[in-house]
Amino acid sequence: MKKLTTLLIFLLLATVNAQTKTTYTYAIKGKDTLQLDVYQPENSVTTATLPTLLWMHGGGFGGGARDDEREQILAEYAANNGFVGISISYRLMRKGEPTGFGCNCPKEEKLITFKGAAEDYMDAALFVTNNAKKLNINTNKIIAGGSSAGAEGILNAVYMREYFIKNLEKYKTVQFAGVFSLAGAIVNANYITKENAIPTVLFHGTDDNLVPFGAASHHYCDVEKPGYLVLEGSSIIAEKLRELETSYYFYVKKGGKHEMAGVPLYDLDNVFNFFKQTVLDDKTIQIKKINNK
């Protein structure tokens, strides 16, 4: 009942201020027509460019959609709080695959899937950058965001671009000012450096059973399984950012599992205030919040 009440409140709040939604096709890859929904404040000043949240949904690379209910609420929330909210589709490369994306999915296929997601995300970011004037976007203030599989996609695109992206020249105009990751992990946190570290928001449960909170195998697969692949989760990323003296907001749910991949309607005010202070006002803030409930 509490969760339902919270959702209804945010659904109501999302409609208090009007916003407009426009859908664009950003790429066509084989049979996949990849689109993104752009949510703009209806009364935004057209001469002023806005910071942007570019969001990638979760779903194990086999499900989910850019217009799922909570993705819409998040994008609307962004539009009602001085941002352009964008939610993207991408290739669901594990959809219908008998091995899924767990321990029976070979490591090599997992890396190919990560690569495809990073490429799709970068193509969406390039579309947004190339159409910044029409979309009313400040290309210096784009926040990369994602949940679960989407979080893995954006973390690898932001911090491991040179590892996953072959044609770096194509994306030379694309830059990110912040990261918003829900229950995500990166292939190798050593790729986070002083040169590419940016303000990052991380939500994760300490007992996540799919995406490791620290350093562990994806889905906690045994070493002899085809899908054994060590990833480095939010606690490793936060520690790296702490050492680099880069801003981060790390929300830890003690005992939390993969439900932390859900859009945190209960804490969006703090998330966006963090980005306003760090991305817009250039302040350095390091916060670790632990929820024991």
XYZ file of C-alpha atoms in Angstrom:
293
model
C 0.000 0.000 0.000
C 2.853 2.397 0.861
C 4.534 1.762 -2.504
C 1.225 2.261 -4.334
C 0.573 5.520 -2.483
C 4.045 6.807 -3.334
C 3.533 5.947 -7.000
C 0.147 7.671 -7.119
C 1.629 10.796 -5.522
C 4.356 10.978 -8.126
C 1.895 10.323 -10.937
C -0.080 13.288 -9.662
C 3.007 15.476 -9.328
C 4.113 14.562 -12.815
C 0.943 16.107 -14.234
C 1.029 19.305 -12.167
C 3.328 21.015 -14.643
C 2.645 20.415 -18.307
C 5.307 19.070 -20.586
C 5.411 18.056 -24.209
C 6.626 14.709 -25.565
C 8.025 14.194 -29.045
C 9.310 10.917 -30.478
C 12.257 10.708 -32.873
C 14.017 7.869 -34.671
C 17.735 8.076 -33.922
C 18.955 4.961 -35.776
C 17.840 1.986 -37.823
C 19.904 -1.160 -37.294
C 18.749 -4.221 -39.202
C 15.157 -4.880 -38.156
C 15.391 -2.494 -35.186
C 14.050 1.036 -35.506
C 15.501 2.798 -32.485
C 13.542 5.714 -31.100
C 13.726 8.153 -28.241
C 11.069 10.198 -26.453
C 11.946 13.809 -25.640
C 10.073 15.432 -22.763
C 10.294 19.232 -22.747
C 8.908 21.739 -20.243
C 5.927 23.165 -22.123
C 6.728 26.749 -21.172
C 10.520 26.559 -21.488
C 12.261 29.613 -22.941
C 13.244 28.554 -26.432
C 16.388 30.721 -26.458
C 17.804 29.025 -23.340
C 19.328 25.575 -23.619
C 18.675 23.096 -20.837
C 20.574 20.307 -19.085
C 19.400 16.843 -20.119
C 18.866 13.397 -18.655
C 19.411 10.748 -21.354
C 17.871 7.555 -19.949
C 18.347 3.864 -20.857
C 15.783 1.432 -19.389
C 16.540 -1.945 -17.834
C 15.295 -5.425 -18.609
C 18.246 -7.774 -18.940
C 18.827 -6.737 -22.566
C 15.741 -8.746 -23.443
C 12.810 -6.708 -22.132
C 11.663 -3.338 -20.887
C 10.698 -0.275 -22.915
C 11.487 3.409 -23.081
C 7.849 4.266 -22.294
C 7.391 1.981 -19.288
C 5.476 3.722 -16.534
C 8.411 4.636 -14.303
C 10.568 5.720 -17.239
C 7.805 8.128 -18.208
C 7.490 9.425 -14.648
C 11.247 10.009 -14.464
C 11.372 11.847 -17.796
C 8.372 13.975 -16.815
C 9.962 14.721 -13.460
C 13.110 15.899 -15.246
C 11.053 18.138 -17.539
C 9.263 19.634 -14.541
C 12.562 20.419 -12.823
C 14.522 22.381 -15.380
C 15.842 19.485 -17.488
C 14.992 17.916 -20.795
C 14.076 14.274 -20.108
C 14.870 11.730 -22.819
C 14.102 8.010 -22.674
C 15.558 5.766 -25.386
C 14.954 2.395 -26.988
C 17.910 0.190 -27.891
C 18.538 -3.244 -29.378
C 17.351 -5.964 -27.012
C 20.050 -8.364 -28.106
C 19.111 -11.136 -25.643
C 15.398 -11.128 -26.440
C 14.267 -14.648 -27.279
C 17.733 -16.104 -26.719
C 17.435 -19.529 -25.038
C 20.510 -18.902 -22.885
C 19.100 -15.589 -21.614
C 21.662 -13.323 -19.999
C 22.584 -15.401 -16.961
C 25.103 -18.118 -16.274
C 24.363 -20.065 -19.462
C 25.056 -17.041 -21.658
C 28.750 -17.232 -22.620
C 31.035 -14.470 -21.414
C 31.870 -13.540 -25.011
C 28.188 -12.998 -25.809
C 27.759 -10.868 -22.691
C 30.598 -8.617 -23.825
C 29.086 -8.390 -27.322
C 25.782 -7.393 -25.713
C 27.492 -4.730 -23.593
C 29.206 -3.438 -26.733
C 25.925 -3.240 -28.640
C 24.223 -1.367 -25.807
C 27.124 1.087 -25.522
C 27.026 1.700 -29.281
C 23.269 2.284 -29.271
C 23.570 4.646 -26.334
C 26.339 6.597 -28.030
C 24.251 6.802 -31.228
C 21.356 8.228 -29.209
C 23.715 10.721 -27.559
C 25.119 11.679 -30.973
C 21.592 12.259 -32.320
C 20.815 14.457 -29.326
C 24.077 16.367 -29.742
C 23.572 16.888 -33.478
C 20.016 18.121 -32.899
C 20.736 20.128 -29.769
C 19.381 23.383 -31.153
C 16.050 21.851 -32.167
C 15.809 19.978 -28.872
C 16.790 22.990 -26.752
C 19.697 21.077 -25.175
C 22.949 22.227 -23.613
C 25.406 19.648 -24.946
C 27.804 20.404 -22.078
C 25.208 19.304 -19.513
C 24.069 15.835 -20.607
C 23.604 13.296 -17.804
C 23.862 9.645 -18.793
C 21.323 7.560 -16.886
C 20.163 3.975 -16.807
C 18.711 1.119 -14.781
C 20.138 -2.416 -14.455
C 21.015 -3.456 -18.036
C 20.643 0.191 -19.018
C 22.979 1.191 -16.203
C 25.562 -1.291 -17.468
C 25.112 0.171 -20.941
C 25.629 3.775 -19.897
C 28.480 3.062 -17.460
C 30.391 1.235 -20.177
C 29.598 3.978 -22.715
C 30.742 6.775 -20.405
C 33.741 5.244 -18.689
C 34.862 2.540 -21.135
C 34.174 4.263 -24.438
C 37.609 3.462 -25.839
C 37.182 -0.231 -24.947
C 33.752 -0.807 -26.462
C 33.559 1.779 -29.255
C 35.565 1.112 -32.407
C 35.016 4.422 -34.226
C 35.829 6.984 -31.554
C 36.117 9.772 -34.121
C 32.411 9.414 -34.919
C 31.503 10.393 -31.353
C 34.091 13.090 -30.716
C 31.379 15.730 -30.181
C 29.570 13.641 -27.548
C 30.372 14.438 -23.943
C 28.691 13.657 -20.657
C 28.525 15.827 -17.554
C 27.077 13.300 -15.105
C 26.007 9.692 -14.533
C 22.851 8.275 -12.889
C 23.136 4.502 -12.345
C 20.573 2.208 -10.717
C 21.970 -1.222 -9.785
C 24.644 -1.036 -12.441
C 28.189 -2.284 -12.843
C 31.166 -1.732 -15.104
C 33.455 -4.261 -16.756
C 36.589 -2.629 -15.338
C 36.551 0.330 -12.940
C 40.223 1.042 -13.671
C 38.986 2.753 -16.823
C 37.636 5.521 -14.566
C 40.379 8.137 -14.463
C 40.925 11.712 -13.401
C 40.397 12.696 -17.041
C 36.978 11.073 -17.502
C 35.516 10.968 -13.965
C 32.300 12.991 -13.681
C 29.649 13.516 -10.973
C 27.926 10.169 -10.489
C 24.772 9.004 -8.700
C 24.692 5.329 -7.694
C 21.854 3.293 -6.156
C 22.537 -0.317 -5.179
C 21.515 -3.003 -2.723
C 24.252 -4.778 -0.789
C 22.644 -8.171 -1.520
C 21.865 -7.637 -5.192
C 21.574 -11.149 -6.618
C 22.094 -10.208 -10.275
C 24.460 -7.267 -10.592
C 27.245 -7.266 -7.989
C 27.357 -4.531 -5.383
C 31.145 -4.918 -5.230
C 33.458 -7.017 -7.382
C 31.922 -10.395 -8.234
C 30.750 -12.456 -11.160
C 27.681 -11.290 -13.065
C 24.615 -13.130 -11.687
C 27.125 -14.703 -9.249
C 27.871 -17.433 -11.790
C 30.312 -20.148 -10.726
C 33.696 -19.977 -12.379
C 33.052 -23.100 -14.445
C 29.865 -21.654 -15.977
C 29.948 -20.179 -19.530
C 28.603 -16.876 -18.199
C 31.307 -16.314 -15.602
C 32.285 -12.652 -15.986
C 33.542 -10.490 -13.128
C 31.975 -7.034 -12.973
C 32.654 -4.153 -10.620
C 29.563 -2.652 -9.050
C 28.598 0.573 -7.355
C 30.772 0.223 -4.246
C 33.897 -0.160 -6.401
C 32.870 2.774 -8.605
C 32.134 5.001 -5.595
C 35.491 4.180 -4.034
C 37.234 5.017 -7.293
C 35.459 8.376 -7.456
C 36.292 9.067 -3.820
C 39.970 8.509 -4.515
C 39.791 10.778 -7.560
C 38.041 13.497 -5.497
C 35.110 13.450 -7.912
C 31.546 14.141 -6.834
C 29.262 11.194 -6.129
C 25.962 10.405 -4.400
C 25.911 6.763 -3.301
C 22.622 5.407 -1.944
C 23.194 2.023 -0.291
C 20.299 -0.224 0.678
C 21.465 -2.653 3.363
C 20.163 -6.095 2.442
C 18.644 -4.699 -0.734
C 18.460 -6.901 -3.800
C 17.889 -6.038 -7.445
C 14.752 -4.037 -6.688
C 17.138 -1.085 -6.344
C 17.120 -1.005 -10.143
C 13.692 0.631 -9.906
C 13.472 4.381 -10.428
C 13.830 5.864 -6.897
C 10.715 8.005 -6.793
C 11.314 8.472 -3.050
C 14.660 10.226 -3.563
C 14.488 12.070 -6.889
C 14.597 15.467 -5.212
C 17.985 14.643 -3.696
C 19.253 13.177 -6.974
C 18.380 16.235 -9.022
C 19.613 18.617 -6.335
C 22.939 16.778 -6.472
C 23.155 17.278 -10.230
C 22.133 20.916 -9.963
C 24.930 21.534 -7.459
C 27.648 19.489 -9.175
C 26.846 19.651 -12.887
C 25.271 23.105 -13.036
C 27.069 24.890 -10.179
C 30.353 22.952 -10.387
C 30.494 22.074 -6.685
C 32.319 19.011 -5.384
C 30.124 16.826 -3.180
C 30.674 13.290 -1.926
C 27.734 11.649 -0.181
C 27.159 8.090 0.954
C 23.684 7.415 2.298
C 22.974 4.071 3.975
C 19.389 2.864 4.351
C 19.134 0.146 7.017
C 15.359 -0.202 6.896
